[in-house]
Amino acid sequence: MDFFGIKDAFDILLVALLLYYLYRLMKESGVINIFYGVMAFIVVWVIASQMLEMRLTGTILDKFMNIGLLVLVILFQDQLKRFLVELGSQKRWRFLRKLFHHQSKDIDEASHHWIMAIVRACMNMSKSKTGALIVIQQDVPLENYENTGDKIDASINSRLIENIFFKNSPLHDGAMIIANNRIKAAGCILPVSHDTSIPRSLGLRHRSALGISQATDALAIVVSEETGNISIAYKGNINMRLSTTDLEQRLNRLVVESK
């Protein structure tokens, strides 16, 4: 007779953590209803095929399960890529790094320098009601989105940011992408979120910021052209009407978490 042991408890815990992480990832990506549908299908398959041993229904569902993995990979290729990148991210294993390495003050000073450049630019653009969309890369690479715009590869400077988003600039309508402490590209095209819970008052910049935060782990900063309000989209959530102090604090916290 088999007994419930420590290995079984660990097995259940591991599956539960995996499902929870997938649930959170799907919720941030705005496809939570598809996740519910997949889970409901799996429950029906287990009941019909394994518990009730319904041969005809079980055989049909088994055929679907055989091709189900391929279908899921096609449907959720962006989410799976993000899942694998975050799983191997330095954030997941930073506690090991802290055991052997101390945080570099030089890195902190360099990060603070470009963060303040972004904050100053957003403050000035907010006062003049200049629309802007700035995306900061984290672990998930953004090369595919960089290729939709014009490559710049310049150091982060508040005047350069303001000039790019100046109303008469040819790049002001697209998004600026920042990666590895440099401005990589501008005038980039981002995925637009179709989340029905988004207020209708929000324009394309806000929907694009929310869309890139759902598709990747990037953080997107929006300056509204109509109101001058500053917003931040991160992990499928958007925080609006932020002060420059709030913006600085959130960016500093983001840099600390990414190390």
XYZ file of N, CA, C and O in Angstrom, residues 88-240:
612
model
N 15.145 32.251 -15.746
C 16.597 32.307 -15.712
C 17.146 33.666 -15.376
O 18.356 33.896 -15.476
N 16.270 34.573 -14.965
C 16.689 35.938 -14.671
C 17.571 35.996 -13.433
O 17.472 35.187 -12.513
N 18.418 36.994 -13.412
C 19.263 37.224 -12.250
C 18.437 37.567 -11.018
O 18.873 37.367 -9.894
N 17.212 38.098 -11.226
C 16.371 38.438 -10.087
C 16.025 37.197 -9.272
O 15.918 37.253 -8.053
N 15.833 36.060 -9.949
C 15.435 34.842 -9.253
C 16.554 34.287 -8.390
O 16.302 33.578 -7.429
N 17.794 34.604 -8.764
C 18.938 34.019 -8.061
C 19.826 35.085 -7.431
O 20.969 34.804 -7.102
N 19.275 36.289 -7.239
C 20.113 37.362 -6.707
C 20.544 37.101 -5.275
O 21.555 37.629 -4.823
N 19.766 36.286 -4.518
C 20.170 35.995 -3.151
C 21.485 35.234 -3.122
O 22.252 35.333 -2.159
N 21.782 34.444 -4.196
C 23.063 33.752 -4.265
C 24.191 34.729 -4.562
O 25.300 34.591 -4.036
N 23.895 35.711 -5.395
C 24.908 36.703 -5.730
C 25.282 37.528 -4.518
O 26.435 37.915 -4.338
N 24.291 37.827 -3.668
C 24.562 38.640 -2.489
C 25.472 37.917 -1.498
O 26.119 38.547 -0.669
N 25.493 36.590 -1.573
C 26.355 35.833 -0.669
C 27.834 35.985 -1.036
O 28.706 35.852 -0.178
N 28.103 36.270 -2.311
C 29.487 36.290 -2.773
C 29.929 37.665 -3.260
O 31.130 37.926 -3.343
N 28.977 38.543 -3.588
C 29.347 39.843 -4.145
C 28.607 40.950 -3.413
O 27.499 40.767 -2.931
N 29.279 42.098 -3.365
C 28.652 43.293 -2.799
C 28.221 44.201 -3.937
O 28.859 44.263 -4.987
N 27.161 44.955 -3.715
C 26.637 45.836 -4.761
C 27.628 46.956 -5.037
O 28.186 47.560 -4.124
N 27.860 47.228 -6.289
C 28.837 48.239 -6.677
C 28.241 49.641 -6.586
O 27.169 49.908 -7.107
N 28.986 50.553 -5.927
C 28.525 51.934 -5.828
C 28.593 52.635 -7.174
O 27.802 53.519 -7.465
N 29.579 52.214 -8.010
C 29.701 52.828 -9.332
C 28.473 52.550 -10.180
O 27.983 53.411 -10.899
N 27.935 51.319 -10.078
C 26.734 50.971 -10.827
C 25.560 51.788 -10.332
O 24.745 52.285 -11.113
N 25.472 51.994 -9.011
C 24.375 52.771 -8.450
C 24.433 54.215 -8.930
O 23.407 54.817 -9.262
N 25.634 54.798 -8.958
C 25.772 56.183 -9.390
C 25.430 56.335 -10.869
O 24.780 57.303 -11.269
N 25.840 55.372 -11.683
C 25.531 55.432 -13.116
C 24.030 55.298 -13.349
O 23.453 56.001 -14.179
N 23.391 54.404 -12.595
C 21.945 54.223 -12.734
C 21.204 55.479 -12.304
O 20.242 55.903 -12.954
N 21.638 56.067 -11.194
C 20.993 57.287 -10.706
C 21.125 58.413 -11.727
O 20.191 59.216 -11.888
N 22.234 58.469 -12.441
C 22.446 59.523 -13.425
C 21.428 59.444 -14.552
O 20.788 60.453 -14.898
N 21.228 58.239 -15.147
C 20.285 58.159 -16.267
C 18.837 58.194 -15.798
O 17.948 58.642 -16.535
N 18.581 57.755 -14.567
C 17.226 57.868 -14.031
C 16.839 59.337 -13.891
O 15.738 59.750 -14.270
N 17.749 60.139 -13.359
C 17.455 61.564 -13.188
C 17.302 62.260 -14.539
O 16.517 63.211 -14.666
N 18.027 61.793 -15.555
C 17.871 62.377 -16.890
C 16.464 62.127 -17.419
O 15.832 63.026 -18.006
N 15.934 60.921 -17.201
C 14.566 60.610 -17.620
C 13.555 61.419 -16.821
O 12.585 61.949 -17.378
N 13.768 61.537 -15.519
C 12.839 62.278 -14.664
C 12.792 63.747 -15.075
O 11.706 64.346 -15.170
N 13.951 64.352 -15.312
C 13.979 65.759 -15.724
C 13.280 65.954 -17.063
O 12.528 66.927 -17.251
N 13.508 65.039 -18.004
C 12.862 65.153 -19.309
C 11.345 65.035 -19.174
O 10.596 65.803 -19.790
N 10.888 64.072 -18.371
C 9.443 63.894 -18.184
C 8.827 65.098 -17.488
O 7.694 65.496 -17.791
N 9.553 65.679 -16.541
C 9.047 66.864 -15.846
C 8.873 68.028 -16.822
O 7.831 68.704 -16.822
N 9.853 68.250 -17.679
C 9.757 69.344 -18.644
C 8.678 69.075 -19.684
O 7.929 69.992 -20.063
N 8.582 67.826 -20.155
C 7.547 67.504 -21.146
C 6.160 67.558 -20.531
O 5.180 67.890 -21.207
N 6.042 67.251 -19.246
C 4.753 67.351 -18.564
C 4.294 68.801 -18.482
O 3.110 69.103 -18.681
N 5.222 69.710 -18.200
C 4.881 71.129 -18.103
C 4.439 71.697 -19.448
O 3.524 72.517 -19.516
N 5.112 71.243 -20.528
C 4.776 71.752 -21.864
C 3.719 70.899 -22.575
O 3.387 71.180 -23.727
N 3.213 69.863 -21.877
C 2.230 68.935 -22.456
C 2.717 68.343 -23.778
O 2.016 68.344 -24.785
N 3.929 67.834 -23.714
C 4.515 67.146 -24.864
C 4.342 65.641 -24.662
O 4.822 65.078 -23.679
N 3.658 65.006 -25.589
C 3.410 63.580 -25.471
C 4.688 62.768 -25.620
O 5.540 63.077 -26.458
N 4.823 61.718 -24.795
C 6.026 60.885 -24.842
C 5.693 59.470 -24.385
O 4.777 59.257 -23.585
N 6.462 58.510 -24.908
C 6.333 57.101 -24.515
C 7.740 56.510 -24.453
O 8.400 56.363 -25.475
N 8.200 56.207 -23.241
C 9.556 55.702 -23.008
C 9.458 54.303 -22.421
O 8.788 54.091 -21.405
N 10.129 53.346 -23.044
C 10.114 51.954 -22.591
C 11.506 51.576 -22.096
O 12.497 51.792 -22.798
N 11.577 51.022 -20.888
C 12.844 50.618 -20.289
C 12.905 49.099 -20.245
O 12.087 48.455 -19.584
N 13.860 48.546 -20.955
C 14.019 47.089 -21.011
C 14.556 46.541 -19.691
O 15.363 47.171 -19.016
N 14.078 45.328 -19.348
C 14.618 44.627 -18.190
C 15.268 43.320 -18.658
O 16.318 43.344 -19.263
N 14.623 42.186 -18.385
C 15.228 40.904 -18.750
C 14.831 40.444 -20.147
O 15.635 39.854 -20.862
N 13.588 40.682 -20.531
C 13.123 40.248 -21.848
C 13.672 41.197 -22.921
O 13.423 42.402 -22.861
N 14.428 40.694 -23.895
C 14.984 41.557 -24.945
C 13.889 42.226 -25.771
O 12.829 41.651 -26.009
N 14.165 43.431 -26.244
C 13.192 44.199 -27.021
C 13.687 44.491 -28.436
O 13.237 45.446 -29.064
N 14.603 43.661 -28.952
C 15.160 43.916 -30.281
C 14.094 43.939 -31.372
O 14.187 44.732 -32.322
N 13.090 43.076 -31.254
C 12.035 43.037 -32.279
C 11.304 44.370 -32.362
O 10.919 44.804 -33.456
N 11.116 45.015 -31.228
C 10.441 46.313 -31.221
C 11.396 47.423 -31.635
O 10.978 48.412 -32.255
N 12.681 47.278 -31.302
C 13.670 48.271 -31.729
C 13.746 48.333 -33.254
O 13.916 49.414 -33.832
N 13.612 47.190 -33.890
C 13.728 47.136 -35.355
C 12.572 47.822 -36.073
O 12.668 48.081 -37.285
N 11.477 48.108 -35.366
C 10.352 48.804 -35.996
C 10.559 50.312 -36.057
O 9.796 51.011 -36.723
N 11.595 50.804 -35.356
C 11.873 52.238 -35.335
C 13.232 52.555 -35.923
O 13.797 51.782 -36.695
N 13.755 53.708 -35.563
C 15.071 54.151 -36.034
C 16.097 53.949 -34.928
O 15.902 54.393 -33.791
N 17.200 53.284 -35.263
C 18.258 53.019 -34.299
C 18.975 54.319 -33.940
O 19.283 55.128 -34.819
N 19.265 54.477 -32.654
C 19.960 55.678 -32.179
C 21.250 55.298 -31.461
O 22.321 55.780 -31.773
N 21.141 54.437 -30.440
C 22.284 53.979 -29.639
C 23.085 55.164 -29.102
O 24.262 55.341 -29.421
N 22.438 55.969 -28.280
C 23.076 57.145 -27.697
C 22.953 57.094 -26.182
O 22.119 56.371 -25.627
N 23.799 57.847 -25.510
C 23.718 57.929 -24.057
C 22.439 58.651 -23.660
O 21.912 59.479 -24.410
N 21.937 58.339 -22.484
C 20.668 58.897 -22.019
C 20.880 60.328 -21.566
O 21.641 60.592 -20.627
N 20.209 61.235 -22.232
C 20.346 62.666 -21.960
C 18.960 63.298 -21.994
O 18.170 63.024 -22.903
N 18.664 64.149 -21.013
C 17.326 64.733 -20.928
C 17.010 65.612 -22.142
O 15.882 65.600 -22.652
N 17.985 66.365 -22.636
C 17.741 67.222 -23.804
C 17.472 66.397 -25.049
O 16.623 66.753 -25.872
N 18.203 65.287 -25.193
C 17.976 64.421 -26.350
C 16.580 63.813 -26.293
O 15.885 63.746 -27.324
N 16.148 63.389 -25.124
C 14.804 62.826 -24.979
C 13.751 63.858 -25.344
O 12.795 63.567 -26.082
N 13.907 65.090 -24.868
C 12.934 66.145 -25.160
C 12.917 66.488 -26.646
O 11.847 66.744 -27.221
N 14.070 66.500 -27.279
C 14.132 66.811 -28.710
C 13.479 65.714 -29.555
O 12.845 66.005 -30.577
N 13.645 64.458 -29.142
C 13.033 63.362 -29.894
C 11.519 63.449 -29.846
O 10.832 63.191 -30.846
N 10.962 63.825 -28.679
C 9.510 63.888 -28.528
C 8.938 65.276 -28.808
O 7.744 65.506 -28.566
N 9.770 66.194 -29.301
C 9.261 67.504 -29.702
C 8.210 67.331 -30.792
O 8.339 66.465 -31.658
N 7.163 68.127 -30.751
C 5.995 67.922 -31.615
C 6.338 67.909 -33.104
O 5.661 67.253 -33.892
N 7.354 68.660 -33.518
C 7.717 68.693 -34.931
C 8.750 67.636 -35.306
O 9.170 67.558 -36.464
N 9.165 66.823 -34.338
C 10.149 65.784 -34.628
C 9.494 64.617 -35.359
O 8.373 64.217 -35.027
N 10.174 64.026 -36.330
C 9.571 62.891 -37.063
C 9.445 61.629 -36.216
O 8.760 60.690 -36.616
N 10.085 61.592 -35.034
C 10.055 60.403 -34.187
C 9.148 60.551 -32.977
O 9.069 59.629 -32.155
N 8.439 61.658 -32.866
C 7.711 61.923 -31.618
C 6.487 61.019 -31.437
O 6.026 60.829 -30.314
N 5.962 60.446 -32.512
C 4.755 59.628 -32.396
C 5.040 58.212 -31.885
O 4.164 57.569 -31.334
N 6.233 57.714 -32.082
C 6.554 56.349 -31.674
C 7.102 56.280 -30.262
O 7.097 57.261 -29.506
N 7.568 55.102 -29.890
C 8.105 54.864 -28.551
C 9.627 54.884 -28.579
O 10.252 54.485 -29.557
N 10.210 55.370 -27.490
C 11.656 55.304 -27.296
C 11.969 54.082 -26.447
O 11.309 53.827 -25.447
N 12.986 53.321 -26.841
C 13.376 52.128 -26.097
C 14.757 52.344 -25.490
O 15.708 52.700 -26.193
N 14.841 52.128 -24.173
C 16.091 52.269 -23.432
C 16.505 50.891 -22.938
O 15.704 50.182 -22.323
N 17.759 50.516 -23.217
C 18.284 49.226 -22.777
C 19.769 49.362 -22.487
O 20.481 50.083 -23.202
N 20.227 48.694 -21.429
C 21.641 48.719 -21.054
C 22.162 50.147 -20.894
O 23.264 50.490 -21.363
N 21.342 50.979 -20.250
C 21.719 52.370 -19.931
C 21.957 53.231 -21.170
O 22.710 54.209 -21.107
N 21.317 52.876 -22.285
C 21.458 53.666 -23.499
C 20.121 53.752 -24.230
O 19.278 52.866 -24.095
N 19.948 54.835 -24.976
C 18.775 54.979 -25.830
C 19.047 54.180 -27.102
O 19.887 54.553 -27.919
N 18.333 53.084 -27.276
C 18.599 52.178 -28.392
C 17.885 52.603 -29.670
O 18.444 52.505 -30.763
N 16.630 53.025 -29.553
C 15.857 53.352 -30.751
C 14.703 54.278 -30.378
O 14.341 54.414 -29.204
N 14.148 54.923 -31.388
C 12.991 55.801 -31.201
C 12.054 55.638 -32.390
O 12.431 55.109 -33.437
N 10.817 56.091 -32.214
C 9.813 55.923 -33.259
C 9.382 54.483 -33.419
O 8.973 54.062 -34.504
N 9.463 53.696 -32.336
C 9.170 52.266 -32.391
C 7.675 51.988 -32.236
O 6.946 52.751 -31.594
N 7.235 50.897 -32.818
C 5.835 50.478 -32.765
C 5.690 49.388 -31.708
O 6.435 48.405 -31.714
N 4.731 49.550 -30.805
C 4.508 48.617 -29.704
C 3.166 47.915 -29.858
O 2.260 48.432 -30.528
N 3.012 46.751 -29.245
C 1.698 46.083 -29.261
C 0.687 46.869 -28.438
O 1.013 47.401 -27.379
N -0.521 46.942 -28.925
C -1.584 47.703 -28.249
C -2.434 46.754 -27.423
O -2.858 45.698 -27.901
N -2.663 47.120 -26.175
C -3.507 46.304 -25.304
C -4.974 46.465 -25.689
O -5.449 47.573 -25.944
N -5.688 45.332 -25.719
C -7.118 45.348 -26.016
C -7.939 45.013 -24.773
O -9.076 44.549 -24.883
N -7.353 45.248 -23.632
C -8.039 44.999 -22.368
C -9.270 45.899 -22.266
O -9.176 47.126 -22.367
N -10.429 45.295 -22.071
C -11.684 46.062 -22.027
C -11.834 46.887 -20.754
O -12.698 47.756 -20.689
N -11.004 46.619 -19.757
C -11.104 47.368 -18.499
C -10.375 48.703 -18.556
O -10.459 49.491 -17.614
N -9.657 48.960 -19.651
C -8.934 50.226 -19.777
C -9.938 51.358 -19.987
O -10.833 51.251 -20.826
N -9.824 52.457 -19.245
C -10.743 53.587 -19.452
C -10.683 54.108 -20.882
O -9.615 54.172 -21.489
N -11.825 54.456 -21.430
C -11.874 54.928 -22.815
C -11.162 56.261 -22.996
O -10.833 56.639 -24.127
N -10.949 56.964 -21.906
C -10.282 58.259 -21.998
C -8.799 58.132 -22.332
O -8.173 59.098 -22.760
N -8.240 56.933 -22.138
C -6.826 56.731 -22.421
C -6.601 56.568 -23.919
O -7.343 55.871 -24.598
N -5.541 57.198 -24.398
C -5.246 57.174 -25.822
C -4.326 56.040 -26.216
O -4.069 55.099 -25.456
N -3.787 56.142 -27.434
C -2.970 55.071 -27.993
C -1.661 54.897 -27.234
O -1.173 53.779 -27.092
N -1.073 55.987 -26.745
C 0.181 55.871 -25.999
C -0.012 55.021 -24.749
O 0.811 54.158 -24.441
N -1.094 55.270 -24.012
C -1.336 54.509 -22.789
C -1.625 53.039 -23.106
O -1.164 52.146 -22.394
N -2.385 52.804 -24.175
C -2.693 51.421 -24.540
C -1.444 50.686 -25.028
O -1.277 49.486 -24.778
N -0.552 51.393 -25.713
C 0.703 50.784 -26.155
C 1.611 50.503 -24.958
O 2.280 49.468 -24.909
N 1.627 51.426 -23.997
C 2.434 51.208 -22.793
C 1.935 49.990 -22.021
O 2.726 49.162 -21.555
N 0.628 49.875 -21.902
C 0.058 48.718 -21.208
C 0.295 47.442 -22.005
O 0.566 46.377 -21.434
N 0.250 47.540 -23.336
C 0.475 46.375 -24.184
C 1.887 45.828 -24.053
O 2.081 44.613 -23.939
N 2.902 46.693 -24.055
C 4.291 46.224 -23.931
C 4.552 45.687 -22.533
O 5.362 44.771 -22.353
N 3.864 46.222 -21.519
C 4.040 45.705 -20.161
C 3.375 44.348 -19.983
O 3.752 43.589 -19.085
N 2.391 44.032 -20.816
C 1.751 42.717 -20.780
C 2.552 41.692 -21.572
O 2.628 40.520 -21.193
N 3.155 42.127 -22.673
C 3.904 41.201 -23.527
C 5.298 40.923 -23.002
O 5.865 39.857 -23.279
N 5.884 41.869 -22.251
C 7.242 41.710 -21.721
C 7.256 42.176 -20.264
O 6.237 42.553 -19.701
N 8.457 42.158 -19.680
C 8.603 42.658 -18.305
C 9.120 44.086 -18.277
O 9.605 44.563 -17.243
N 9.036 44.780 -19.421
C 9.525 46.152 -19.511
C 8.623 47.115 -18.737
O 7.456 46.830 -18.480
N 9.190 48.253 -18.397
C 8.430 49.331 -17.767
C 8.259 50.457 -18.773
O 9.218 50.822 -19.456
N 7.055 50.983 -18.889
C 6.762 52.025 -19.876
C 6.286 53.293 -19.181
O 5.402 53.242 -18.320
N 6.877 54.409 -19.554
C 6.514 55.719 -19.007
C 5.775 56.507 -20.072
O 6.219 56.583 -21.224
N 4.639 57.089 -19.689
C 3.824 57.860 -20.632
C 3.639 59.279 -20.106
O 3.325 59.475 -18.929
N 3.838 60.249 -20.981
C 3.493 61.638 -20.690
C 2.342 62.003 -21.611
O 2.473 61.928 -22.840
N 1.214 62.373 -21.019
C 0.021 62.660 -21.804
C 0.140 63.987 -22.538
O 0.555 64.998 -21.959
N -0.216 63.969 -23.820
C -0.192 65.189 -24.625
C -1.375 66.088 -24.296
O -1.304 67.301 -24.473
N -2.465 65.528 -23.803
C -3.670 66.307 -23.497
C -3.592 66.965 -22.113
O -3.964 68.126 -21.937
N -3.125 66.198 -21.115
C -3.148 66.694 -19.732
C -1.765 66.941 -19.143
O -1.645 67.655 -18.143
N -0.739 66.352 -19.724
C 0.596 66.470 -19.150
C 0.848 65.505 -18.010
O 1.925 65.521 -17.408
N -0.126 64.646 -17.698
C 0.035 63.697 -16.596
C 1.059 62.617 -16.957
O 1.160 62.196 -18.104
N 1.783 62.167 -15.930
C 2.789 61.116 -16.100
C 2.213 59.797 -15.588
O 1.657 59.739 -14.490
N 2.356 58.732 -16.368
C 1.858 57.409 -15.992
C 2.952 56.368 -16.190
O 3.870 56.561 -16.988
N 2.832 55.274 -15.453
C 3.773 54.159 -15.579
C 2.978 52.866 -15.741
O 2.060 52.592 -14.964
N 3.341 52.066 -16.743
C 2.749 50.744 -16.949
C 3.806 49.690 -16.663
O 4.924 49.771 -17.186
N 3.438 48.722 -15.833
C 4.391 47.675 -15.452
C 3.630 46.419 -15.063
O 2.705 46.473 -14.257
N 4.002 45.313 -15.683
C 3.397 44.014 -15.412
C 1.872 44.031 -15.560
O 1.137 43.503 -14.738
N 1.411 44.673 -16.617
C -0.011 44.678 -16.918
C -0.843 45.650 -16.113
O -2.066 45.661 -16.239
N -0.214 46.473 -15.290
C -0.926 47.482 -14.503
C -0.416 48.862 -14.872
O 0.756 49.026 -15.219
N -1.300 49.839 -14.786
C -0.912 51.212 -15.106
C -1.257 52.119 -13.936
O -2.358 52.050 -13.376
N -0.296 52.940 -13.523
C -0.476 53.927 -12.462
C -0.402 55.311 -13.079
O 0.588 55.642 -13.746
N -1.444 56.100 -12.835
C -1.570 57.382 -13.506
C -1.409 58.546 -12.530
O -1.428 58.368 -11.324
